[in-house]
Amino acid sequence: MSFFVHKSAFSLFSFLLALAGVCSGGSDAPRGVAVGFVFDLKAKCDPPCEHGGVCIRNNTCFCSKGYEGETCQYANCFPKCKNGGACLRPGKCRCLPGYGGRYCHKVTCAGGCWNGGECTAVNGVAKCICPSSWTGSKCQDAICPQGCRNGGNCVSPGICSCPEGWVGGACHTAVCSQTCLNGGKCISPNKCRCRPPFSGPRCEERKKSH
Ligand SMILES: *[C@@H]1O[C@H](CO)[C@@H](O)[C@H](O)[C@H]1NC(C)=O
């Protein structure tokens, strides 16, 4: 019985030729066997065939679909993995950081982009491009153009969350629980600045002049 095979370059074509050889050879091999494992049953492949490859002849592997190489060690990905991705198994790429999608053809931003940000490759690096009122690596920080003063936090675009005792768009207005009297001004929480000649917590006292 003869085989038309080349070590390490065993193609489907030669596989079929070999089958034809088996079927017409008049050997003792069983006929009509479904797939070509009528090859050398004692064949040894060392190192062994990987990924479901079949050892059909000494040191010759017949690889399953999607694999290639002498011991079927390499997976084939079609389309090929893009952007430096590695083919893990047929049709499955492992992507480098910053890339995603079935073929690593999409950029991904670690942690995603929030608030309508868009992940885009900028000079090969994945970055979130934020809408105008958001900033930060994930567009997680709102922008308050007016600023948030006195310990206020910008919680959404243009909106400050103010600490107790402060109000206003920029947390710039102090609150005095009791109104400052006689033209006094509330300058920080519960603190009045009085106009002369007034004094006291609420500017309620008139200083006596001697
Ligand atoms: C395959 O290798 C074994 C030893 O490893 C040897 O005995 C056998 O004859 C070889 N078969 C062929 C077809 O060369």
Short mmCIF file of C-alpha atoms and ligand atoms in Angstrom, two decimals:
data_model
loop_
_atom_site.label_atom_id
_atom_site.label_comp_id
_atom_site.label_asym_id
_atom_site.label_seq_id
_atom_site.Cartn_x
_atom_site.Cartn_y
_atom_site.Cartn_z
CA MET A 1 0.00 0.00 0.00
CA SER A 2 1.43 3.36 -0.91
CA PHE A 3 0.74 6.80 0.35
CA PHE A 4 1.08 10.03 -1.47
CA VAL A 5 1.91 12.05 1.54
CA HIS A 6 4.58 14.44 2.54
CA LYS A 7 5.51 14.74 6.11
CA SER A 8 4.25 17.98 7.56
CA ALA A 9 2.56 19.00 4.34
CA PHE A 10 -0.29 16.59 4.37
CA SER A 11 -3.16 18.24 2.57
CA LEU A 12 -6.73 17.24 2.05
CA PHE A 13 -5.77 16.57 -1.53
CA SER A 14 -3.14 13.99 -0.65
CA PHE A 15 -5.51 12.59 1.94
CA LEU A 16 -8.01 11.88 -0.80
CA LEU A 17 -5.34 10.42 -3.04
CA ALA A 18 -4.29 8.17 -0.21
CA LEU A 19 -7.86 7.07 0.33
CA ALA A 20 -8.13 6.26 -3.34
CA GLY A 21 -4.97 4.21 -3.00
CA VAL A 22 -6.48 2.27 -0.14
CA CYS A 23 -9.72 1.57 -1.90
CA SER A 24 -8.18 0.34 -5.13
CA GLY A 25 -5.22 -1.40 -3.61
CA GLY A 26 -6.80 -4.77 -2.98
CA SER A 27 -5.24 -4.94 0.44
CA ASP A 28 -6.70 -6.58 3.50
CA ALA A 29 -7.73 -3.21 4.84
CA PRO A 30 -11.47 -2.92 5.45
CA ARG A 31 -13.16 -1.22 2.55
CA GLY A 32 -15.63 1.58 2.65
CA VAL A 33 -14.51 2.75 6.04
CA ALA A 34 -15.92 6.20 6.49
CA VAL A 35 -12.84 8.33 7.09
CA GLY A 36 -9.27 7.54 6.36
CA PHE A 37 -8.24 5.94 9.62
CA VAL A 38 -7.48 2.90 7.56
CA PHE A 39 -4.02 4.37 7.41
CA ASP A 40 -1.21 2.89 9.34
CA LEU A 41 -2.93 1.94 12.56
CA LYS A 42 0.40 1.44 14.27
CA ALA A 43 1.69 4.82 13.24
CA LYS A 44 3.41 6.74 15.97
CA CYS A 45 3.56 10.49 16.07
CA ASP A 46 6.02 11.89 18.55
CA PRO A 47 5.39 14.62 19.59
CA PRO A 48 1.72 13.68 19.33
CA CYS A 49 -0.81 15.37 17.06
CA GLU A 50 -2.64 18.18 18.81
CA HIS A 51 -6.13 19.63 18.63
CA GLY A 52 -7.82 16.49 17.41
CA GLY A 53 -5.28 15.82 14.67
CA VAL A 54 -4.95 12.15 13.69
CA CYS A 55 -1.66 10.33 13.39
CA ILE A 56 -1.99 8.64 10.01
CA ARG A 57 1.58 7.72 9.39
CA ASN A 58 4.75 7.81 11.44
CA ASN A 59 5.22 11.43 12.41
CA THR A 60 2.55 12.66 10.07
CA CYS A 61 -0.55 14.27 11.47
CA PHE A 62 -3.78 14.88 9.66
CA CYS A 63 -5.10 18.05 11.25
CA SER A 64 -8.69 18.88 12.09
CA LYS A 65 -10.23 21.78 10.32
CA GLY A 66 -8.86 25.06 11.52
CA TYR A 67 -5.45 23.77 12.61
CA GLU A 68 -2.11 23.43 10.89
CA GLY A 69 1.52 22.72 11.59
CA GLU A 70 3.49 19.49 11.95
CA THR A 71 1.62 18.52 15.07
CA CYS A 72 -1.44 20.64 14.27
CA GLN A 73 -0.20 23.03 16.93
CA TYR A 74 -1.31 26.23 15.21
CA ALA A 75 -4.88 27.43 15.07
CA ASN A 76 -6.07 29.26 11.98
CA CYS A 77 -8.23 32.27 12.29
CA PHE A 78 -10.05 33.51 9.28
CA PRO A 79 -10.30 36.41 8.96
CA LYS A 80 -6.91 36.83 10.60
CA CYS A 81 -6.68 38.39 14.05
CA LYS A 82 -6.03 42.08 13.65
CA ASN A 83 -3.93 44.51 15.67
CA GLY A 84 -1.51 41.94 17.02
CA GLY A 85 -4.17 39.55 18.31
CA ALA A 86 -3.28 35.84 18.65
CA CYS A 87 -5.38 33.04 17.22
CA LEU A 88 -6.40 30.87 20.19
CA ARG A 89 -8.56 28.41 18.34
CA PRO A 90 -10.31 28.59 14.99
CA GLY A 91 -12.32 31.78 14.84
CA LYS A 92 -11.24 32.86 18.33
CA CYS A 93 -8.68 35.61 18.69
CA ARG A 94 -7.04 36.79 21.88
CA CYS A 95 -6.69 40.52 21.51
CA LEU A 96 -4.03 42.83 22.85
CA PRO A 97 -5.19 45.28 25.51
CA GLY A 98 -7.16 48.06 23.95
CA TYR A 99 -8.66 45.91 21.22
CA GLY A 100 -11.78 43.80 21.06
CA GLY A 101 -14.30 42.23 18.78
CA ARG A 102 -14.20 38.83 17.16
CA TYR A 103 -11.11 39.65 15.13
CA CYS A 104 -9.63 42.32 17.42
CA HIS A 105 -10.71 44.80 14.81
CA LYS A 106 -12.37 47.14 17.31
CA VAL A 107 -10.71 49.35 19.86
CA THR A 108 -11.95 48.99 23.42
CA CYS A 109 -11.42 51.35 26.30
CA ALA A 110 -10.74 49.63 29.62
CA GLY A 111 -13.76 50.21 31.83
CA GLY A 112 -15.71 51.65 28.91
CA CYS A 113 -16.63 55.25 28.16
CA TRP A 114 -19.43 56.79 30.19
CA ASN A 115 -21.92 59.54 29.56
CA GLY A 116 -21.92 59.18 25.81
CA GLY A 117 -18.13 59.09 25.40
CA GLU A 118 -16.81 57.26 22.37
CA CYS A 119 -13.89 54.88 22.40
CA THR A 120 -11.55 55.80 19.56
CA ALA A 121 -8.00 54.89 18.62
CA VAL A 122 -5.79 57.93 18.92
CA ASN A 123 -2.30 57.16 17.57
CA GLY A 124 -2.99 53.48 18.18
CA VAL A 125 -4.09 54.03 21.78
CA ALA A 126 -7.70 53.55 22.80
CA LYS A 127 -9.13 56.69 24.35
CA CYS A 128 -12.54 57.96 25.34
CA ILE A 129 -13.59 61.04 23.43
CA CYS A 130 -15.98 62.80 25.78
CA PRO A 131 -18.96 65.02 25.04
CA SER A 132 -18.20 68.64 25.84
CA SER A 133 -19.70 68.65 29.32
CA TRP A 134 -17.79 65.61 30.58
CA THR A 135 -14.12 64.86 31.15
CA GLY A 136 -11.83 62.24 32.68
CA SER A 137 -10.36 59.04 31.22
CA LYS A 138 -13.84 57.45 31.14
CA CYS A 139 -15.77 60.72 30.78
CA GLN A 140 -16.81 60.13 34.37
CA ASP A 141 -16.37 63.72 35.58
CA ALA A 142 -18.97 66.37 34.86
CA ILE A 143 -17.82 69.86 33.99
CA CYS A 144 -19.29 72.82 35.87
CA PRO A 145 -18.05 75.86 33.94
CA GLN A 146 -19.08 78.15 36.78
CA GLY A 147 -16.94 76.21 39.26
CA CYS A 148 -18.18 74.75 42.54
CA ARG A 149 -16.89 76.75 45.48
CA ASN A 150 -16.76 76.25 49.23
CA GLY A 151 -16.34 72.48 48.97
CA GLY A 152 -19.13 71.90 46.46
CA ASN A 153 -18.92 69.00 44.00
CA CYS A 154 -19.80 69.09 40.34
CA VAL A 155 -22.28 66.21 40.07
CA SER A 156 -23.58 66.70 36.56
CA PRO A 157 -22.87 69.25 33.86
CA GLY A 158 -23.38 72.70 35.39
CA ILE A 159 -24.84 71.33 38.63
CA CYS A 160 -22.96 71.70 41.91
CA SER A 161 -23.86 69.73 44.99
CA CYS A 162 -23.22 72.17 47.83
CA PRO A 163 -22.23 71.46 51.43
CA GLU A 164 -24.58 72.48 54.16
CA GLY A 165 -24.69 76.23 54.67
CA TRP A 166 -24.03 77.09 51.03
CA VAL A 167 -26.40 77.47 48.10
CA GLY A 168 -26.34 78.88 44.59
CA GLY A 169 -25.16 77.61 41.23
CA ALA A 170 -21.55 77.69 42.34
CA CYS A 171 -22.24 77.17 46.06
CA HIS A 172 -21.21 80.79 46.41
CA THR A 173 -24.07 82.03 48.62
CA ALA A 174 -23.87 81.48 52.37
CA VAL A 175 -27.00 80.67 54.35
CA CYS A 176 -27.67 82.35 57.69
CA SER A 177 -30.52 80.58 59.45
CA GLN A 178 -31.49 83.91 60.98
CA THR A 179 -31.47 86.92 58.73
CA CYS A 180 -28.72 89.46 59.21
CA LEU A 181 -30.34 92.71 60.33
CA ASN A 182 -29.63 96.38 59.76
CA GLY A 183 -27.94 95.96 56.42
CA GLY A 184 -25.63 93.16 57.60
CA LYS A 185 -24.50 90.60 55.09
CA CYS A 186 -24.38 86.82 55.45
CA ILE A 187 -20.77 86.07 54.53
CA SER A 188 -20.48 82.43 55.59
CA PRO A 189 -22.90 79.97 57.17
CA ASN A 190 -24.59 81.66 60.13
CA LYS A 191 -22.09 84.49 60.13
CA CYS A 192 -23.18 88.07 59.51
CA ARG A 193 -20.89 90.93 58.63
CA CYS A 194 -22.44 93.99 60.16
CA ARG A 195 -22.53 97.57 59.05
CA PRO A 196 -21.33 100.05 61.60
CA PRO A 197 -22.47 100.90 64.12
CA PHE A 198 -24.19 97.49 64.45
CA SER A 199 -22.81 94.31 65.94
CA GLY A 200 -23.91 91.00 67.43
CA PRO A 201 -24.60 87.64 65.76
CA ARG A 202 -27.49 89.12 63.76
CA CYS A 203 -26.21 92.74 63.80
CA GLU A 204 -29.06 93.41 66.14
CA GLU A 205 -27.08 95.55 68.62
CA ARG A 206 -26.32 99.18 68.15
CA LYS A 207 -22.99 100.09 69.74
CA LYS A 208 -23.40 102.87 72.18
CA SER A 209 -21.28 105.87 71.45
CA HIS A 210 -20.14 107.84 74.46
C1 LIG B 1 6.78 3.44 12.41
O1 LIG B 1 7.68 3.51 13.48
C2 LIG B 1 7.83 2.29 14.16
C3 LIG B 1 8.79 2.50 15.32
O2 LIG B 1 8.56 3.71 15.96
C4 LIG B 1 8.36 1.21 13.24
O3 LIG B 1 8.41 0.00 13.93
C5 LIG B 1 7.42 1.10 12.03
O4 LIG B 1 7.97 0.19 11.13
C6 LIG B 1 7.24 2.44 11.39
N1 LIG B 1 6.22 2.31 10.34
C7 LIG B 1 6.45 2.71 9.10
C8 LIG B 1 5.31 2.49 8.14
O5 LIG B 1 7.51 3.21 8.77
#
